mmCIF file of C-alpha atoms and ligand atoms in Angstrom:
data_model
loop_
_atom_site.group_PDB
_atom_site.id
_atom_site.type_symbol
_atom_site.label_atom_id
_atom_site.label_comp_id
_atom_site.label_asym_id
_atom_site.label_seq_id
_atom_site.Cartn_x
_atom_site.Cartn_y
_atom_site.Cartn_z
ATOM 1 C CA MET R 263 32.334 28.292 21.550
ATOM 2 C CA THR R 264 29.667 28.183 24.234
ATOM 3 C CA ARG R 265 30.265 25.879 27.199
ATOM 4 C CA SER R 266 26.615 25.580 28.227
ATOM 5 C CA ILE R 267 24.326 22.739 27.173
ATOM 6 C CA GLY R 268 22.588 23.693 23.929
ATOM 7 C CA TYR R 269 18.876 24.616 23.680
ATOM 8 C CA ILE R 270 18.181 24.686 27.443
ATOM 9 C CA THR R 271 17.758 28.450 27.938
ATOM 10 C CA ASN R 272 14.352 29.765 26.885
ATOM 11 C CA PRO R 273 13.284 33.123 28.348
ATOM 12 C CA LEU R 274 9.897 33.245 26.553
ATOM 13 C CA VAL R 275 6.731 33.772 28.560
ATOM 14 C CA ARG R 276 4.592 31.046 27.023
ATOM 15 C CA HIS R 277 1.003 31.755 26.126
ATOM 16 C CA SER R 278 -0.108 28.346 24.936
ATOM 17 C CA ALA R 279 -2.415 27.783 27.932
ATOM 18 C CA GLU R 280 -4.473 30.944 27.479
ATOM 19 C CA GLY R 281 -6.210 29.653 24.389
ATOM 20 C CA ASP R 282 -6.987 33.109 22.975
ATOM 21 C CA PRO R 283 -8.156 32.415 19.396
ATOM 22 C CA GLU R 284 -7.051 35.921 18.325
ATOM 23 C CA ALA R 285 -3.578 35.729 19.902
ATOM 24 C CA LEU R 286 -1.773 34.862 16.677
ATOM 25 C CA ALA R 287 -3.673 37.371 14.530
ATOM 26 C CA ASN R 288 -3.064 40.123 17.107
ATOM 27 C CA ALA R 289 0.643 39.346 17.294
ATOM 28 C CA ALA R 290 0.903 39.246 13.486
ATOM 29 C CA ARG R 291 -0.625 42.764 13.308
ATOM 30 C CA ASN R 292 1.883 44.139 15.816
ATOM 31 C CA PRO R 293 4.840 45.732 13.935
ATOM 32 C CA GLU R 294 7.012 45.263 17.044
ATOM 33 C CA SER R 295 6.655 41.472 16.915
ATOM 34 C CA ALA R 296 9.765 39.352 16.426
ATOM 35 C CA LEU R 297 9.957 36.710 13.735
ATOM 36 C CA ILE R 298 11.617 33.310 13.964
ATOM 37 C CA LEU R 299 11.850 32.078 10.393
ATOM 38 C CA LEU R 300 12.570 28.534 9.246
ATOM 39 C CA ALA R 301 12.975 27.629 5.599
ATOM 40 C CA GLY R 302 12.198 23.933 5.860
ATOM 41 C CA ASP R 303 14.660 22.799 8.557
ATOM 42 C CA LEU R 304 16.955 25.799 8.312
ATOM 43 C CA PRO R 305 16.644 28.811 10.627
ATOM 44 C CA ILE R 306 17.329 32.204 9.013
ATOM 45 C CA LEU R 307 19.596 34.282 11.286
ATOM 46 C CA LYS R 308 20.549 37.926 11.257
ATOM 47 C CA ALA R 309 24.348 37.803 10.919
ATOM 48 C CA GLY R 310 26.507 39.439 13.605
ATOM 49 C CA GLU R 311 28.816 38.864 16.585
ATOM 50 C CA PRO R 312 26.736 37.266 17.912
ATOM 51 C CA GLY R 313 23.926 36.994 15.410
ATOM 52 C CA THR R 314 20.303 36.619 16.374
ATOM 53 C CA GLY R 315 17.399 34.385 15.457
ATOM 54 C CA LEU R 316 14.904 37.147 16.273
ATOM 55 C CA LEU R 317 14.209 38.998 13.017
ATOM 56 C CA PRO R 318 12.066 42.098 12.510
ATOM 57 C CA PHE R 319 8.571 40.919 11.599
ATOM 58 C CA SER R 320 8.784 42.905 8.342
ATOM 59 C CA THR R 321 11.380 40.356 7.093
ATOM 60 C CA LEU R 322 8.375 38.236 6.167
ATOM 61 C CA SER R 323 7.634 40.594 3.269
ATOM 62 C CA ARG R 324 10.674 39.159 1.420
ATOM 63 C CA LEU R 325 8.798 35.868 1.022
ATOM 64 C CA PRO R 326 6.189 35.275 -1.681
ATOM 65 C CA SER R 327 4.299 32.964 0.717
ATOM 66 C CA HIS R 328 4.675 30.995 3.910
ATOM 67 C CA LYS R 329 3.110 28.007 5.684
ATOM 68 C CA GLU R 330 2.152 27.657 9.379
ATOM 69 C CA GLN R 331 2.640 30.354 11.965
ATOM 70 C CA VAL R 332 2.788 29.852 15.710
ATOM 71 C CA PHE R 333 2.579 32.498 18.413
ATOM 72 C CA LEU R 334 5.336 31.225 20.714
ATOM 73 C CA GLY R 335 4.905 33.758 23.526
ATOM 74 C CA THR R 336 6.406 37.083 24.546
ATOM 75 C CA LEU R 337 9.906 38.283 25.245
ATOM 76 C CA GLN R 338 9.796 41.368 27.507
ATOM 77 C CA GLU R 339 6.223 41.960 26.217
ATOM 78 C CA ARG R 340 7.355 41.615 22.593
ATOM 79 C CA PRO R 341 5.340 38.916 20.786
ATOM 80 C CA VAL R 342 7.418 36.223 19.062
ATOM 81 C CA ILE R 343 5.992 34.428 16.044
ATOM 82 C CA ALA R 344 7.554 31.334 14.457
ATOM 83 C CA THR R 345 6.928 30.965 10.739
ATOM 84 C CA LEU R 346 7.537 28.000 8.485
ATOM 85 C CA ALA R 347 8.502 28.656 4.875
ATOM 86 C CA ALA R 348 9.282 26.242 2.060
ATOM 87 C CA PRO R 349 12.905 24.961 1.928
ATOM 88 C CA GLU R 350 13.479 27.017 -1.256
ATOM 89 C CA ALA R 351 12.928 30.242 0.731
ATOM 90 C CA ALA R 352 16.462 29.761 2.135
ATOM 91 C CA GLU R 353 17.817 30.873 -1.259
ATOM 92 C CA LEU R 354 16.343 34.353 -0.744
ATOM 93 C CA PHE R 355 18.765 34.877 2.173
ATOM 94 C CA GLN R 356 21.754 32.688 1.343
ATOM 95 C CA GLY R 357 23.620 35.185 -0.827
ATOM 96 C CA ASP R 358 22.927 38.144 1.487
ATOM 97 C CA PRO R 359 25.779 38.927 3.958
ATOM 98 C CA ALA R 360 23.213 40.370 6.398
ATOM 99 C CA TYR R 361 21.923 36.833 7.046
ATOM 100 C CA THR R 362 23.283 33.443 8.064
ATOM 101 C CA VAL R 363 21.480 30.306 6.922
ATOM 102 C CA THR R 364 22.618 27.073 8.522
ATOM 103 C CA ASP R 365 21.248 24.107 10.452
ATOM 104 C CA LEU R 366 20.317 24.330 14.121
ATOM 105 C CA ARG R 367 23.040 21.917 15.252
ATOM 106 C CA SER R 368 25.761 24.049 13.632
ATOM 107 C CA ILE R 369 24.231 27.185 15.147
ATOM 108 C CA ALA R 370 24.666 25.616 18.606
ATOM 109 C CA VAL R 371 28.138 24.159 18.021
ATOM 110 C CA ARG R 372 29.484 27.368 16.479
ATOM 111 C CA GLY R 373 27.776 29.637 19.057
ATOM 112 C CA LEU R 374 26.250 31.793 16.312
ATOM 113 C CA VAL R 375 23.480 33.225 18.537
ATOM 114 C CA PRO R 376 23.056 33.878 22.303
ATOM 115 C CA ALA R 377 21.859 30.923 24.423
ATOM 116 C CA GLU R 378 18.414 32.558 24.800
ATOM 117 C CA ASP R 379 17.891 32.677 21.035
ATOM 118 C CA LEU R 380 19.047 29.087 20.705
ATOM 119 C CA GLY R 381 16.343 27.891 23.116
ATOM 120 C CA ILE R 382 13.635 29.796 21.243
ATOM 121 C CA LEU R 383 14.889 28.478 17.892
ATOM 122 C CA ALA R 384 14.717 24.929 19.257
ATOM 123 C CA MET R 385 11.130 25.464 20.412
ATOM 124 C CA ALA R 386 10.178 26.941 17.029
ATOM 125 C CA LYS R 387 11.832 24.160 15.070
ATOM 126 C CA SER R 388 10.120 21.410 17.071
ATOM 127 C CA ILE R 389 6.627 22.870 16.825
ATOM 128 C CA LEU R 390 6.898 23.860 13.143
ATOM 129 C CA ASP R 391 8.203 20.390 12.329
ATOM 130 C CA TRP R 392 5.188 18.949 14.154
ATOM 131 C CA HIS R 393 2.816 21.045 12.008
ATOM 132 C CA ASN R 394 4.627 19.973 8.876
ATOM 133 C CA ARG R 395 4.254 16.268 9.716
ATOM 134 C CA HIS R 396 0.731 16.308 11.136
ATOM 135 C CA ARG R 397 -1.347 17.712 8.316
ATOM 136 C CA PHE R 398 -3.784 14.785 8.495
ATOM 137 C CA CYS R 399 -5.852 13.445 11.363
ATOM 138 C CA ALA R 400 -4.359 10.335 12.984
ATOM 139 C CA ASN R 401 -7.917 9.298 13.923
ATOM 140 C CA CYS R 402 -9.788 9.554 10.596
ATOM 141 C CA GLY R 403 -7.299 10.650 7.929
ATOM 142 C CA ALA R 404 -8.970 13.971 7.016
ATOM 143 C CA PRO R 405 -6.861 17.157 6.713
ATOM 144 C CA THR R 406 -6.329 19.068 9.986
ATOM 145 C CA GLN R 407 -6.149 22.819 10.604
ATOM 146 C CA ALA R 408 -3.881 24.739 12.984
ATOM 147 C CA ALA R 409 -5.729 26.136 16.034
ATOM 148 C CA GLN R 410 -5.006 27.812 19.375
ATOM 149 C CA ALA R 411 -2.290 30.119 17.993
ATOM 150 C CA GLY R 412 -0.484 27.070 16.586
ATOM 151 C CA PHE R 413 -0.440 24.890 19.707
ATOM 152 C CA ARG R 414 -3.127 22.501 18.437
ATOM 153 C CA ARG R 415 -4.424 20.998 15.196
ATOM 154 C CA ASP R 416 -8.128 20.310 14.843
ATOM 155 C CA CYS R 417 -9.925 17.837 12.615
ATOM 156 C CA SER R 418 -13.198 19.270 11.324
ATOM 157 C CA ALA R 419 -14.307 15.829 10.051
ATOM 158 C CA CYS R 420 -14.251 13.883 13.336
ATOM 159 C CA GLY R 421 -13.662 16.645 15.890
ATOM 160 C CA ALA R 422 -10.378 15.234 17.216
ATOM 161 C CA GLN R 423 -7.887 17.704 18.664
ATOM 162 C CA HIS R 424 -4.173 16.993 18.224
ATOM 163 C CA PHE R 425 -1.469 18.504 20.424
ATOM 164 C CA PRO R 426 2.251 19.009 19.736
ATOM 165 C CA ARG R 427 4.259 16.000 20.837
ATOM 166 C CA THR R 428 7.570 15.667 22.598
ATOM 167 C CA ASP R 429 9.292 12.287 22.545
ATOM 168 C CA PRO R 430 11.217 11.347 25.717
ATOM 169 C CA VAL R 431 14.689 9.847 25.385
ATOM 170 C CA VAL R 432 16.701 8.599 28.348
ATOM 171 C CA ILE R 433 20.441 9.256 28.228
ATOM 172 C CA MET R 434 22.524 7.800 30.999
ATOM 173 C CA LEU R 435 25.930 7.831 32.503
ATOM 174 C CA ILE R 436 26.377 4.353 33.950
ATOM 175 C CA THR R 437 29.092 4.168 36.581
ATOM 176 C CA ARG R 438 30.901 1.444 38.486
ATOM 177 C CA GLY R 439 33.256 2.868 41.097
ATOM 178 C CA ASP R 440 35.893 4.891 39.299
ATOM 179 C CA LYS R 441 34.726 3.827 35.823
ATOM 180 C CA CYS R 442 31.899 4.797 33.520
ATOM 181 C CA LEU R 443 30.330 3.108 30.523
ATOM 182 C CA MET R 444 30.223 4.686 27.073
ATOM 183 C CA GLY R 445 29.658 3.423 23.577
ATOM 184 C CA ARG R 446 30.214 4.565 20.045
ATOM 185 C CA GLN R 447 27.973 4.340 17.002
ATOM 186 C CA GLN R 448 29.402 4.053 13.536
ATOM 187 C CA ARG R 449 28.042 7.492 12.575
ATOM 188 C CA PHE R 450 29.930 9.252 15.420
ATOM 189 C CA ALA R 451 32.889 11.518 14.729
ATOM 190 C CA GLU R 452 36.250 9.782 14.833
ATOM 191 C CA LYS R 453 37.337 8.653 18.341
ATOM 192 C CA MET R 454 34.101 9.915 19.944
ATOM 193 C CA TYR R 455 32.365 7.897 22.657
ATOM 194 C CA SER R 456 29.170 8.954 24.387
ATOM 195 C CA CYS R 457 26.594 7.955 26.982
ATOM 196 C CA LEU R 458 24.098 5.286 25.970
ATOM 197 C CA ALA R 459 20.607 6.535 25.131
ATOM 198 C CA GLY R 460 17.247 5.302 23.914
ATOM 199 C CA PHE R 461 13.559 6.124 23.624
ATOM 200 C CA LEU R 462 11.274 5.630 26.575
ATOM 201 C CA GLU R 463 8.591 3.074 25.774
ATOM 202 C CA PRO R 464 4.877 3.372 26.615
ATOM 203 C CA GLY R 465 4.100 2.371 30.188
ATOM 204 C CA GLU R 466 7.720 2.541 31.280
ATOM 205 C CA THR R 467 9.315 4.582 34.071
ATOM 206 C CA VAL R 468 12.414 6.645 33.340
ATOM 207 C CA GLU R 469 14.399 4.409 35.707
ATOM 208 C CA ASP R 470 13.290 1.211 33.977
ATOM 209 C CA ALA R 471 14.036 2.687 30.549
ATOM 210 C CA VAL R 472 17.601 3.411 31.716
ATOM 211 C CA ARG R 473 17.972 -0.173 32.965
ATOM 212 C CA ARG R 474 16.428 -1.757 29.851
ATOM 213 C CA GLU R 475 18.373 0.313 27.321
ATOM 214 C CA THR R 476 21.676 -0.246 29.121
ATOM 215 C CA PHE R 477 21.096 -3.990 29.215
ATOM 216 C CA GLU R 478 19.942 -4.150 25.564
ATOM 217 C CA GLU R 479 22.826 -2.074 24.243
ATOM 218 C CA ALA R 480 25.703 -3.145 26.492
ATOM 219 C CA GLY R 481 24.571 -6.205 28.482
ATOM 220 C CA ILE R 482 25.151 -4.350 31.759
ATOM 221 C CA ARG R 483 22.678 -4.629 34.650
ATOM 222 C CA VAL R 484 21.860 -1.349 36.414
ATOM 223 C CA GLY R 485 20.595 -0.886 39.987
ATOM 224 C CA LYS R 486 20.066 2.581 41.415
ATOM 225 C CA VAL R 487 19.134 5.331 38.917
ATOM 226 C CA ARG R 488 18.827 9.028 39.644
ATOM 227 C CA TYR R 489 17.692 11.924 37.470
ATOM 228 C CA SER R 490 20.295 14.589 36.732
ATOM 229 C CA THR R 491 19.124 17.144 34.167
ATOM 230 C CA SER R 492 17.247 17.445 30.881
ATOM 231 C CA GLN R 493 17.679 19.041 27.457
ATOM 232 C CA PRO R 494 15.239 19.787 24.656
ATOM 233 C CA TRP R 495 16.698 18.180 21.527
ATOM 234 C CA PRO R 496 14.957 19.637 18.468
ATOM 235 C CA PHE R 497 15.786 16.834 15.971
ATOM 236 C CA PRO R 498 12.895 16.895 15.628
ATOM 237 C CA SER R 499 11.104 16.989 19.013
ATOM 238 C CA ASN R 500 12.875 15.029 21.726
ATOM 239 C CA ILE R 501 13.451 15.720 25.385
ATOM 240 C CA MET R 502 16.688 14.164 26.601
ATOM 241 C CA ILE R 503 16.292 12.986 30.208
ATOM 242 C CA GLY R 504 19.786 12.807 31.666
ATOM 243 C CA CYS R 505 20.299 10.177 34.382
ATOM 244 C CA VAL R 506 23.106 8.581 36.333
ATOM 245 C CA GLY R 507 22.870 4.843 37.056
ATOM 246 C CA GLU R 508 24.964 2.434 39.108
ATOM 247 C CA ALA R 509 26.024 -0.730 37.317
ATOM 248 C CA ILE R 510 25.644 -3.994 39.225
ATOM 249 C CA SER R 511 27.492 -6.082 36.635
ATOM 250 C CA GLU R 512 30.704 -5.460 34.744
ATOM 251 C CA GLU R 513 31.060 -7.685 31.707
ATOM 252 C CA ILE R 514 30.058 -5.839 28.540
ATOM 253 C CA ALA R 515 28.203 -7.621 25.729
ATOM 254 C CA PHE R 516 27.232 -4.869 23.325
ATOM 255 C CA ASP R 517 24.613 -4.956 20.592
ATOM 256 C CA ARG R 518 26.490 -4.799 17.284
ATOM 257 C CA ASP R 519 23.440 -3.514 15.421
ATOM 258 C CA GLU R 520 23.395 -0.417 17.633
ATOM 259 C CA LEU R 521 27.024 0.057 18.612
ATOM 260 C CA GLU R 522 30.443 -0.263 17.091
ATOM 261 C CA ASP R 523 32.039 -0.510 20.530
ATOM 262 C CA ALA R 524 31.277 -0.091 24.229
ATOM 263 C CA ARG R 525 33.794 0.040 27.041
ATOM 264 C CA TRP R 526 34.570 1.254 30.545
ATOM 265 C CA PHE R 527 36.463 4.521 30.931
ATOM 266 C CA THR R 528 38.348 5.732 34.008
ATOM 267 C CA LYS R 529 37.879 9.240 35.411
ATOM 268 C CA ASP R 530 41.363 10.042 34.181
ATOM 269 C CA ASP R 531 40.375 8.968 30.635
ATOM 270 C CA VAL R 532 37.235 11.083 30.786
ATOM 271 C CA ARG R 533 39.075 14.178 32.069
ATOM 272 C CA ARG R 534 41.511 13.963 29.179
ATOM 273 C CA MET R 535 38.675 13.329 26.705
ATOM 274 C CA LEU R 536 36.856 16.436 27.959
ATOM 275 C CA GLU R 537 40.040 18.470 27.610
ATOM 276 C CA GLY R 538 40.497 17.127 24.099
ATOM 277 C CA VAL R 539 43.951 15.721 24.855
ATOM 278 C CA HIS R 540 43.222 11.978 24.955
ATOM 279 C CA GLU R 541 45.285 10.054 22.423
ATOM 280 C CA HIS R 542 42.573 7.539 21.455
ATOM 281 C CA PHE R 543 39.178 8.821 22.585
ATOM 282 C CA ALA R 544 37.089 12.019 22.369
ATOM 283 C CA ALA R 545 34.089 13.288 24.379
ATOM 284 C CA PRO R 546 30.804 14.530 22.892
ATOM 285 C CA SER R 547 30.417 18.240 22.077
ATOM 286 C CA PRO R 548 29.865 20.670 24.980
ATOM 287 C CA ILE R 549 26.378 21.410 23.613
ATOM 288 C CA ALA R 550 25.340 17.787 24.338
ATOM 289 C CA ILE R 551 23.885 16.722 27.673
ATOM 290 C CA ALA R 552 26.297 13.735 27.662
ATOM 291 C CA ASN R 553 29.192 16.170 27.964
ATOM 292 C CA HIS R 554 27.492 17.732 31.009
ATOM 293 C CA LEU R 555 26.889 14.320 32.659
ATOM 294 C CA LEU R 556 30.583 13.476 32.202
ATOM 295 C CA ARG R 557 31.733 16.833 33.594
ATOM 296 C CA GLU R 558 29.562 16.418 36.698
ATOM 297 C CA TRP R 559 30.911 12.917 37.261
ATOM 298 C CA VAL R 560 34.615 13.766 37.036
ATOM 299 C CA LYS R 561 34.102 16.645 39.510
ATOM 300 C CA ASP R 562 33.338 14.131 42.343
HETATM 301 ZN ZN1 ZN G 1143 -10.355 13.271 12.204
#
């Protein structure tokens, strides 16, 4: 299993800014191009130890049809094209031992592809999902068409241009001396606790979002906040902004609609949770940024 945070390594040279209208068509004509293929939500991988998400472009000929294509960029000069197919297309590969078909979270947790492929798969999944959900203009309701090699959708009725979106989420390790605050949601795996998190609201700084979310979810007031690290989270298109905040109050009053429990953990607790030897509590998966925030904290 990989120890690095999932989805953060992306070696692609991006070409979205160049705006060449022929970029996608040129890449699609190049037999050397690599194909990232998603059947609905599911990436199609070439099986192996490790496998890869970069398929020969000719793999596309197995499909009777496909939906949007996006020219993601180049990998050592090799163009990479993401292609969305209908969910049923997964069946064409599922029985074939040369391929692995599974969801992107499992691919990360099980380390089925190198970290570089995982980052490219995350990028492809987020942008293809955006195409799939933005077929109509948010301004006038008319159908939109993909443009700029897949990095824009244009409305021919009102002229509006729509760009792929990324939704920011703050995720924070809140500390108070030798203790840190974590909560658990009902849907979490048994014994697992994790950092609190929530969407950034319009007109809000990252620091204020950390303070507001922590107060709303756990009733804890937070003073100083600093940025730590970030992680693309392709479910479907979030960016997790990892922060560390200092609590200025201690009494927890958690929101029972959001959380099943929230409590303070000592560094000793967290070390044992990370090692997987704690009797009562477990840490989030190593692919999650929360795991990284906890590891950094117990190092001090
Ligand atoms: Zn429109």
